[in-house]
XYZ file of C-alpha atoms in Angstrom:
648
model
C -16.150 -28.426 -28.398
C -15.775 -25.484 -30.869
C -18.514 -23.628 -28.930
C -16.677 -24.292 -25.639
C -13.405 -23.035 -27.082
C -15.153 -19.962 -28.298
C -16.684 -19.263 -24.869
C -13.246 -19.338 -23.299
C -11.987 -16.575 -25.537
C -12.062 -12.956 -24.583
C -14.993 -11.238 -26.371
C -15.781 -7.539 -26.979
C -17.611 -6.050 -24.030
C -21.359 -5.739 -24.289
C -21.559 -3.252 -21.457
C -24.832 -1.379 -20.645
C -23.702 1.825 -18.962
C -25.951 3.450 -16.478
C -27.250 6.991 -17.102
C -26.421 9.889 -14.876
C -28.498 12.978 -14.290
C -26.213 15.331 -12.371
C -27.917 17.818 -10.091
C -26.756 21.330 -9.093
C -25.888 21.981 -6.461
C -24.219 18.568 -6.109
C -25.825 16.457 -3.364
C -23.785 14.503 -0.738
C -21.776 11.517 -1.847
C -24.191 9.117 0.008
C -27.266 10.760 -1.488
C -25.754 10.374 -4.959
C -24.814 6.751 -4.361
C -28.258 5.773 -3.094
C -30.034 7.595 -5.985
C -28.365 5.237 -8.575
C -29.590 1.743 -9.019
C -26.558 -0.467 -9.708
C -26.643 -3.501 -12.085
C -26.627 -6.901 -10.540
C -23.038 -8.034 -10.181
C -23.592 -11.231 -12.156
C -24.902 -9.118 -15.053
C -21.800 -6.903 -14.939
C -19.505 -9.881 -14.808
C -21.115 -11.408 -17.875
C -20.813 -8.097 -19.762
C -17.073 -7.936 -19.269
C -16.473 -11.537 -20.266
C -16.280 -13.396 -16.972
C -17.672 -17.018 -16.953
C -20.159 -18.175 -14.402
C -17.728 -20.330 -12.609
C -15.178 -17.566 -12.298
C -17.130 -15.413 -9.831
C -18.267 -15.923 -6.171
C -21.188 -13.611 -5.517
C -21.428 -11.644 -2.259
C -25.044 -10.173 -2.277
C -26.347 -8.192 -5.273
C -23.488 -5.723 -5.951
C -20.218 -7.495 -5.047
C -18.435 -10.551 -6.256
C -14.989 -12.228 -5.822
C -13.197 -13.123 -9.096
C -11.259 -16.377 -9.049
C -7.546 -16.448 -10.092
C -8.267 -19.268 -12.676
C -9.187 -16.451 -15.080
C -5.480 -15.636 -15.467
C -4.862 -19.143 -16.771
C -7.764 -18.996 -19.173
C -6.721 -15.680 -20.627
C -2.892 -16.122 -20.412
C -2.485 -15.759 -24.101
C -4.470 -12.521 -24.395
C -2.500 -9.333 -24.824
C -2.665 -6.829 -21.882
C -4.288 -3.467 -22.126
C -2.658 -0.112 -21.314
C -1.536 0.525 -17.682
C -2.290 3.952 -16.178
C -1.346 5.285 -12.813
C -3.007 8.174 -11.084
C -0.686 10.012 -8.697
C -0.737 13.552 -7.363
C 1.152 16.684 -6.231
C 1.887 17.182 -2.538
C -1.607 17.468 -1.061
C -3.365 19.597 1.471
C -4.749 17.637 4.487
C -8.050 17.751 2.563
C -6.786 15.525 -0.276
C -6.877 16.621 -3.976
C -9.104 13.965 -5.413
C -6.896 11.103 -6.876
C -9.705 8.546 -6.273
C -12.320 10.805 -7.843
C -10.089 11.372 -10.935
C -9.531 7.628 -11.184
C -13.247 6.967 -11.296
C -14.008 9.878 -13.514
C -11.426 8.815 -15.916
C -12.714 5.206 -16.366
C -16.342 6.532 -16.558
C -15.225 8.778 -19.358
C -13.345 6.070 -21.234
C -15.963 3.431 -21.110
C -19.349 5.197 -20.821
C -18.504 8.039 -23.162
C -15.715 6.950 -25.432
C -16.670 3.231 -25.543
C -13.175 2.053 -24.632
C -12.893 -0.837 -22.312
C -11.486 0.318 -18.950
C -11.166 -0.933 -15.409
C -10.453 1.016 -12.141
C -8.328 -0.763 -9.573
C -8.675 0.782 -6.130
C -7.674 0.058 -2.670
C -10.134 -1.065 0.036
C -10.396 1.690 2.753
C -9.602 1.046 6.350
C -12.492 1.113 8.861
C -10.419 3.353 11.103
C -10.156 6.380 8.753
C -13.796 5.871 7.543
C -15.041 6.562 11.031
C -12.405 9.270 11.623
C -11.711 12.521 9.727
C -10.483 11.162 6.387
C -13.722 9.654 5.012
C -13.877 6.774 2.565
C -11.964 6.031 -0.706
C -14.756 5.448 -3.044
C -14.278 8.646 -5.045
C -16.893 11.447 -4.598
C -19.678 13.384 -6.240
C -20.678 11.892 -9.594
C -17.395 9.951 -9.857
C -17.584 7.210 -7.297
C -17.968 3.406 -6.747
C -21.360 2.268 -5.630
C -22.790 1.209 -3.264
C -20.704 3.674 -1.295
C -21.422 2.254 2.144
C -20.569 -1.342 1.122
C -17.328 -0.101 -0.388
C -16.338 1.737 2.738
C -17.362 -0.917 5.277
C -16.806 -4.658 5.465
C -16.904 -5.295 1.706
C -16.141 -9.044 1.382
C -14.133 -9.418 4.626
C -10.528 -9.133 3.308
C -9.432 -6.936 6.168
C -10.987 -9.226 8.747
C -9.029 -12.122 7.188
C -5.842 -10.133 7.482
C -6.615 -9.324 11.082
C -7.204 -12.989 11.904
C -3.984 -14.126 10.138
C -1.930 -11.422 11.706
C -3.187 -12.041 15.255
C -2.671 -15.811 14.858
C 0.943 -15.237 14.117
C 1.241 -12.894 17.091
C -0.303 -15.481 19.390
C 1.998 -18.092 18.010
C 5.065 -15.965 18.892
C 4.096 -15.609 22.572
C 2.902 -19.149 22.968
C 6.223 -20.507 21.596
C 8.238 -18.325 23.986
C 6.164 -19.567 26.864
C 6.532 -23.210 25.990
C 10.312 -22.913 25.396
C 10.598 -21.175 28.900
C 8.662 -23.816 30.669
C 9.404 -27.193 28.971
C 12.334 -29.476 28.337
C 13.686 -30.270 24.941
C 12.030 -33.665 25.081
C 8.672 -32.302 25.947
C 8.887 -29.714 23.216
C 9.845 -32.396 20.685
C 6.797 -34.472 21.702
C 4.528 -31.549 21.196
C 6.022 -30.552 17.787
C 6.487 -34.049 16.416
C 3.835 -36.173 18.264
C 3.487 -39.833 17.953
C 0.343 -40.702 15.857
C -0.699 -44.366 15.774
C 2.672 -45.282 16.967
C 4.652 -43.371 14.294
C 6.382 -39.917 14.313
C 6.609 -37.921 11.145
C 7.959 -34.431 10.118
C 5.666 -32.114 8.277
C 6.999 -30.538 5.094
C 7.489 -27.173 6.941
C 9.402 -28.960 9.719
C 11.662 -30.692 7.092
C 12.312 -27.256 5.586
C 13.298 -25.926 9.050
C 15.716 -28.885 9.486
C 17.329 -28.109 6.174
C 17.873 -24.439 7.141
C 19.554 -25.771 10.295
C 21.794 -28.006 8.200
C 20.183 -31.235 9.498
C 19.596 -33.478 6.493
C 17.494 -36.140 8.226
C 13.928 -37.176 7.573
C 13.407 -39.850 10.302
C 12.353 -38.183 13.647
C 13.842 -41.056 15.531
C 17.411 -40.405 14.286
C 17.939 -36.881 15.637
C 20.569 -36.509 18.282
C 19.846 -34.641 21.532
C 21.843 -31.640 20.257
C 19.821 -31.687 16.998
C 16.567 -31.983 18.867
C 17.495 -28.954 21.000
C 18.380 -26.844 17.896
C 15.156 -27.939 16.180
C 12.666 -27.211 18.964
C 14.228 -24.045 20.384
C 13.792 -20.810 18.440
C 15.269 -18.876 21.410
C 13.330 -15.739 20.488
C 14.757 -12.510 22.029
C 11.572 -10.845 23.313
C 13.179 -7.401 22.984
C 13.479 -7.863 19.250
C 9.880 -8.872 18.512
C 8.562 -6.605 15.714
C 5.214 -8.331 15.112
C 2.287 -6.565 16.653
C -1.352 -7.377 17.099
C -3.801 -5.412 14.852
C -7.406 -4.087 15.005
C -9.171 -2.095 12.253
C -10.381 0.766 14.462
C -8.770 3.895 15.737
C -8.417 2.665 19.306
C -5.762 4.895 20.768
C -5.691 3.142 24.195
C -4.305 0.022 22.519
C -1.233 1.756 21.199
C 0.783 0.416 24.106
C -0.358 -2.621 26.059
C 1.097 -5.162 28.453
C 0.623 -8.885 27.676
C 1.071 -12.022 29.744
C -0.411 -10.858 33.086
C -2.634 -13.898 33.591
C -1.392 -16.519 36.050
C -1.296 -19.082 33.220
C 1.390 -17.213 31.475
C 3.986 -18.071 34.218
C 5.166 -14.483 34.694
C 6.108 -13.974 31.009
C 5.042 -10.274 30.794
C 6.180 -7.896 28.062
C 5.056 -4.587 26.567
C 3.459 -4.780 23.166
C 0.992 -2.811 20.967
C -1.791 -2.793 18.545
C -1.513 -1.324 15.118
C -4.344 -0.686 12.693
C -5.060 -3.776 10.599
C -4.169 -2.335 7.172
C -0.674 -1.507 8.519
C -0.048 -5.329 8.855
C 2.756 -6.768 6.654
C 0.106 -9.338 5.585
C -1.790 -6.518 3.803
C 1.300 -5.528 1.917
C 1.953 -9.192 1.022
C -1.690 -9.416 -0.339
C -1.119 -6.385 -2.493
C 2.253 -7.596 -3.904
C 1.543 -11.360 -4.360
C 1.158 -12.818 -7.807
C -0.431 -16.297 -6.911
C -1.600 -18.393 -4.010
C 1.754 -20.244 -3.998
C 3.675 -16.889 -4.084
C 1.501 -15.568 -1.200
C 2.253 -18.740 0.863
C 5.960 -18.299 0.187
C 5.857 -14.681 1.252
C 3.914 -15.412 4.382
C 6.579 -17.954 5.349
C 9.358 -15.389 5.022
C 7.838 -12.905 7.395
C 10.498 -11.998 9.973
C 8.828 -11.605 13.450
C 11.897 -11.259 15.630
C 15.634 -12.199 16.072
C 16.916 -15.113 18.173
C 19.403 -14.638 20.888
C 22.224 -15.031 18.411
C 20.908 -12.197 16.192
C 19.508 -14.453 13.402
C 15.965 -13.744 12.022
C 13.026 -15.831 13.179
C 10.272 -16.358 10.552
C 6.708 -17.519 10.299
C 8.112 -20.699 8.722
C 10.131 -21.321 11.875
C 6.947 -21.037 13.964
C 5.268 -23.523 11.659
C 2.173 -21.428 11.078
C 2.614 -20.602 7.315
C -0.114 -23.088 6.175
C -2.534 -21.718 8.715
C -1.927 -18.110 7.589
C -2.469 -19.101 3.928
C -5.752 -20.946 4.770
C -7.029 -17.791 6.471
C -6.078 -15.711 3.333
C -7.427 -18.139 0.640
C -10.441 -16.025 -0.120
C -8.932 -12.618 0.520
C -6.481 -13.236 -2.401
C -9.377 -12.856 -4.943
C -10.202 -9.382 -6.074
C -13.652 -7.935 -5.440
C -15.732 -6.757 -8.414
C -17.873 -3.633 -8.141
C -19.034 -0.840 -10.341
C -18.978 3.002 -10.877
C -22.023 5.243 -10.788
C -22.063 4.757 -14.652
C -21.949 1.009 -14.466
C -18.313 0.416 -15.525
C -16.268 -2.241 -13.740
C -14.076 -1.712 -10.714
C -11.827 -4.056 -8.812
C -11.285 -3.296 -5.073
C -8.447 -5.230 -3.606
C -5.904 -4.755 -0.740
C -5.368 -1.434 1.102
C -1.752 -0.962 2.262
C -0.901 2.393 3.711
C 1.432 4.612 1.569
C 3.638 5.577 4.498
C 4.979 2.395 6.043
C 3.942 0.269 3.036
C 3.743 0.905 -0.655
C 0.238 2.372 -0.940
C -1.088 0.662 -4.058
C -3.852 -1.899 -4.719
C -3.095 -5.447 -5.649
C -0.916 -6.716 -8.527
C -3.470 -9.593 -8.989
C -6.425 -7.134 -9.629
C -4.232 -5.200 -12.118
C -3.226 -8.350 -13.954
C -6.739 -9.723 -14.251
C -8.094 -6.340 -15.325
C -5.353 -5.938 -17.960
C -6.526 -9.290 -19.503
C -10.186 -8.347 -19.357
C -9.967 -4.966 -21.037
C -8.049 -6.294 -24.062
C -5.238 -4.894 -26.071
C -6.894 -1.516 -26.732
C -8.359 -1.095 -23.266
C -7.123 0.716 -20.193
C -6.518 -0.237 -16.559
C -6.371 2.770 -14.236
C -4.981 2.323 -10.765
C -4.211 4.800 -8.020
C -0.992 5.489 -5.805
C -1.362 6.830 -2.345
C -0.304 10.388 -1.475
C 1.876 12.475 -3.764
C 4.025 11.316 -6.629
C 7.131 11.472 -4.418
C 5.698 8.649 -2.160
C 3.019 6.485 -3.825
C 4.171 6.744 -7.346
C 7.896 6.160 -6.526
C 6.849 3.095 -4.575
C 4.564 1.890 -7.407
C 7.478 2.019 -9.933
C 10.299 0.760 -7.665
C 8.397 -1.872 -5.670
C 5.144 -2.867 -7.348
C 6.310 -2.770 -10.961
C 9.370 -4.897 -9.926
C 7.182 -7.460 -8.293
C 4.647 -7.609 -11.092
C 6.802 -7.198 -14.211
C 4.134 -4.796 -15.534
C 5.169 -1.608 -17.428
C 3.182 1.584 -16.967
C 2.005 3.508 -20.088
C 0.966 6.856 -18.617
C 0.902 8.759 -15.348
C -1.969 10.992 -14.583
C -0.831 13.703 -12.127
C -3.690 15.238 -10.089
C -3.447 18.857 -9.043
C -5.754 21.506 -7.621
C -5.647 25.208 -7.547
C -6.255 25.049 -3.851
C -3.027 22.942 -3.196
C -1.015 25.026 -5.563
C -1.952 28.294 -3.676
C -0.835 26.557 -0.418
C 2.521 25.751 -1.952
C 2.787 29.349 -3.238
C 2.653 30.621 0.359
C -1.073 30.639 1.124
C -2.270 30.228 4.716
C -2.428 26.713 6.265
C -5.217 24.434 5.273
C -6.816 22.296 8.068
C -9.522 19.617 7.890
C -12.822 20.939 9.223
C -11.764 24.597 9.194
C -13.182 27.135 6.599
C -10.872 27.998 3.728
C -9.246 31.420 3.883
C -10.212 34.020 1.242
C -6.857 33.309 -0.614
C -8.332 29.979 -1.597
C -11.832 31.250 -2.607
C -10.831 34.368 -4.512
C -8.667 34.703 -7.645
C -4.908 34.962 -6.808
C -2.734 34.284 -9.947
C 0.460 35.102 -8.111
C -0.135 32.463 -5.433
C -0.951 29.907 -8.206
C 2.073 30.776 -10.213
C 4.395 30.555 -7.125
C 2.874 27.247 -6.076
C 3.275 25.613 -9.475
C 6.888 24.855 -8.483
C 5.506 21.788 -6.604
C 3.614 20.642 -9.704
C 6.770 21.165 -11.854
C 8.806 19.053 -9.383
C 6.285 16.183 -9.383
C 6.400 16.286 -13.247
C 10.221 15.988 -13.077
C 9.938 13.087 -10.654
C 7.736 11.176 -13.106
C 10.115 11.935 -15.923
C 12.876 10.224 -13.852
C 11.030 6.925 -14.658
C 10.602 7.721 -18.333
C 6.809 7.750 -18.464
C 4.660 10.332 -20.141
C 2.623 12.439 -17.700
C -0.771 13.987 -18.237
C -1.784 16.575 -15.600
C -5.433 16.387 -14.444
C -6.525 19.682 -12.842
C -9.385 18.819 -10.524
C -11.457 21.938 -10.821
C -13.390 23.414 -7.882
C -16.306 25.914 -8.242
C -14.162 28.682 -6.628
C -11.372 28.293 -9.295
C -11.442 30.996 -12.040
C -10.789 30.463 -15.723
C -7.571 32.515 -15.512
C -6.271 30.336 -12.670
C -7.141 27.113 -14.520
C -5.514 28.338 -17.790
C -2.360 29.272 -15.896
C -1.889 25.960 -14.275
C -2.455 24.079 -17.554
C -0.017 26.439 -19.355
C 2.748 25.995 -16.779
C 2.265 22.220 -16.701
C 2.730 21.882 -20.406
C 5.750 24.156 -20.421
C 7.256 22.010 -17.662
C 7.210 18.845 -19.735
C 3.693 17.309 -19.273
C 2.366 15.670 -22.396
C -0.822 17.508 -21.795
C -2.772 19.286 -18.986
C -6.571 19.116 -18.767
C -9.144 20.706 -16.484
C -11.666 18.109 -15.219
C -15.208 18.483 -13.808
C -15.983 14.766 -13.140
C -17.010 15.544 -9.520
C -20.053 17.617 -10.658
C -20.477 16.080 -14.157
C -19.515 12.412 -13.967
C -17.609 10.913 -16.822
C -18.594 13.616 -19.232
C -16.518 16.018 -17.212
C -13.381 13.870 -17.812
C -13.780 13.123 -21.515
C -10.946 15.424 -22.447
C -8.661 13.931 -19.838
C -9.582 10.433 -21.330
C -8.626 11.599 -24.828
C -5.326 13.036 -23.575
C -4.545 9.766 -21.730
C -5.308 7.722 -24.865
C -2.934 9.843 -26.924
C -0.189 9.780 -24.289
C -0.515 5.994 -24.052
C 0.502 5.825 -27.780
C 3.756 7.720 -27.085
C 6.920 5.690 -26.896
C 7.669 4.868 -23.256
C 11.267 4.301 -21.978
C 10.297 3.137 -18.432
C 13.208 2.569 -16.042
C 13.746 2.050 -12.335
C 15.312 4.742 -10.225
C 18.059 2.504 -8.713
C 19.602 -0.844 -9.024
C 18.799 -3.385 -6.259
C 22.490 -4.136 -6.078
C 23.287 -0.892 -4.401
C 23.801 -0.926 -0.587
C 20.710 -0.081 1.453
C 21.990 3.382 2.513
C 22.827 4.252 -1.118
C 19.361 3.300 -2.254
C 17.939 5.584 0.479
C 20.221 8.378 -0.655
C 19.285 8.078 -4.264
C 15.456 8.450 -3.342
C 16.264 11.321 -0.898
C 18.293 13.291 -3.454
C 16.592 12.542 -6.787
C 12.916 12.448 -5.613
C 12.760 14.612 -2.542
C 15.499 17.116 -3.444
C 17.541 16.495 -0.252
C 21.182 17.465 0.014
C 22.024 14.204 1.748
C 20.824 11.792 4.282
C 21.672 11.367 8.049
C 21.525 7.905 9.556
C 20.977 7.597 13.227
C 23.035 5.114 15.092
C 19.939 2.867 15.424
C 19.302 3.124 11.630
C 22.909 2.309 10.793
C 22.833 -0.735 13.148
C 19.711 -2.085 11.554
C 21.191 -1.608 7.962
C 24.254 -3.499 9.178
C 22.075 -6.285 10.541
C 19.797 -6.615 7.491
C 22.847 -6.620 5.190
C 24.492 -9.401 7.254
C 21.174 -11.384 7.168
C 21.042 -11.199 3.409
C 18.243 -8.684 2.909
C 20.459 -5.926 1.387
C 19.066 -6.321 -2.152
C 15.429 -5.478 -1.395
C 13.843 -2.326 -2.667
C 13.239 0.634 -0.379
C 9.827 1.791 0.974
C 10.303 5.179 2.617
C 8.065 6.069 5.606
C 7.705 9.799 5.171
C 5.154 12.539 5.730
C 2.969 13.079 2.661
C 2.444 16.766 3.441
C 5.842 17.885 2.084
C 8.569 16.764 -0.192
C 10.915 17.087 2.787
C 10.465 15.335 6.230
C 8.947 18.493 7.689
C 5.192 18.830 6.993
C 5.196 22.585 7.296
C 7.730 23.091 4.482
C 5.663 23.542 1.287
C 6.471 24.218 -2.340
C 9.898 22.609 -3.212
C 12.309 22.547 -0.261
C 15.962 22.194 -1.041
C 19.245 21.844 0.750
C 17.833 19.912 3.661
C 19.380 16.830 5.296
C 16.879 13.949 5.445
C 17.141 12.311 8.885
C 16.602 8.511 8.988
C 15.694 7.669 12.581
C 15.259 3.935 12.117
C 15.146 1.222 9.469
C 12.808 -1.731 9.523
C 12.035 -4.625 7.131
C 9.038 -6.357 5.702
C 10.755 -9.497 4.356
C 7.616 -11.254 3.393
C 6.341 -8.261 1.391
C 9.932 -7.833 0.131
C 10.993 -4.334 1.062
C 13.085 -2.351 3.596
C 11.291 0.631 5.139
C 13.367 3.454 6.647
C 11.572 5.727 9.051
C 12.058 9.409 8.038
C 11.946 11.724 11.037
C 13.724 14.120 13.402
C 16.897 13.283 15.254
C 16.819 11.109 18.400
C 16.524 12.924 21.806
C 20.219 12.095 22.425
C 21.203 14.408 19.575
C 19.208 17.207 21.154
C 20.813 16.695 24.498
C 24.286 17.181 22.898
C 22.989 20.375 21.356
C 21.499 21.637 24.550
C 24.705 20.845 26.495
C 26.672 22.933 23.940
C 24.284 25.818 23.993
C 23.258 26.191 27.587
C 25.313 24.017 29.946
C 24.122 26.043 33.099
C 20.562 25.198 32.446
C 21.042 21.518 31.261
C 18.685 20.081 33.877
C 15.820 22.391 32.939
C 16.322 21.760 29.253
C 16.268 17.947 29.822
C 12.974 18.271 31.719
C 11.537 20.379 28.977
C 12.714 17.858 26.264
C 11.068 15.017 28.186
C 7.711 16.974 28.143
C 7.822 18.104 24.496
C 9.757 15.294 22.739
C 12.067 15.637 19.859
C 9.831 18.343 18.193
C 11.090 20.871 20.652
């Protein structure tokens, strides 16, 4: 019994790290990945203190980790919690994933400190498009690279299945309600089985929401039966779309219901990419299987004809959604090139969702690393987007408090913010980016300074990681580090992990360890009690630097509706371009004095946030402007507007 008790306790890691032999010039990511022989995943699991019955092995290099681990280690203190964010990036990206992996390789393989990386799973669409994967790069990546970037353990497929089941249930319910009587619907929903009718638990919950406190199906009146069976979904308000995890542009607008069996119920719909599903955001923010089921039930898919929300619970499919997600809720264990552990779990986008990996992966990792260990996770896009959402949404949902922010910068991005020529994916870099130009670097550091200030709003120490490229000169590197420290960063460190592996990020790891021992005074940016519009204004002014916000009529209408429906106290998840602090991608550096236009406001009630859409004004606004400026040519201007859209 004593031996069993001892086996349940967290033990010091007995980790065998893998040796790296970096080559110069650095080979391609896939060549580096295939040149390294990863440890068997069951060996890695044992090294970090997982028990045999806590893992489910998928092949030789991947395993799901069961949530029962949290109960076993519930009394163990957590490790330090580190977030990797970045400055406003170029379209090429500045290497947040690479820094994340390089940092944990340095901590564990070189400084012998327990550490875990927690990353998002990449979408199949971007993998086969321009962006590439999200496994890191060079000698700081997760292996095997191709398994990381493709199906992994099927979580995205589970999300696709659950999402589309709910979409099918919406249209099927509308069809049945349009073609059947109350009695026929009641017989379908509450069938007689062996001579007896019985309500399911989800049906009893719906009855309670309707104010019908009855448990015997035979006692409902005709009026109560009608209220129970009819959701009266208004098709024009349906917000739930079907999804597929491929960039299939011809599915962006579709027409459903054209088969004869659909009785003429035709409507326009669309496909989104699978990782944009609210179910992905729910997976990332859930804290348990029960919590996930509750969140799935709260998903609002449409409004009824009275303007009230219709949920997955109302459709009676919550249990089915949870069953489809029962394995996806478990984080996937993988390893870095140097054999240190990584959790890959969830992959919400950082524009319409919060852009962070899962709370469950972080919580499990924080227990496994022990009190002196580190869990390093990454936020999507710049600090103004992913980091702000990490603090205001993810930390609220998890209750976890961050210890340090690592802010990734590159000389290339800073030169762009300093007035350098535009940077485009696939196009050769202009000479300004490949030759020394201290003035461009100095001018562009305004963006780095602003992102440091944003981090300081939350009371967390920040360490700047300068991701060094071979074209960067020592003078440029020194200048960035000097300005960063003068601007309030705890430290600023050049890193060469891409070419050197963990060895190239040792100084960064040491700086993070020191910063984590600083006194933190973490705080949220806004109170949830503020009205929705005021929370949006706080983010726009304090984070983006806007003068004010401008709500379209549609946005104000939605805010009024969500407030009336009881959703006004949810946090805000801004949907904004990542290429500028403002709403205009071409405005680099630190734009000021602009009005942030909010074109629409939507809600992910199951995930637990409101997401305003930041964009240009509606076409009607432009028509008014045109009429004032050139009334004689109004017809020509309207035709031009229809061709070019609001960007005109």
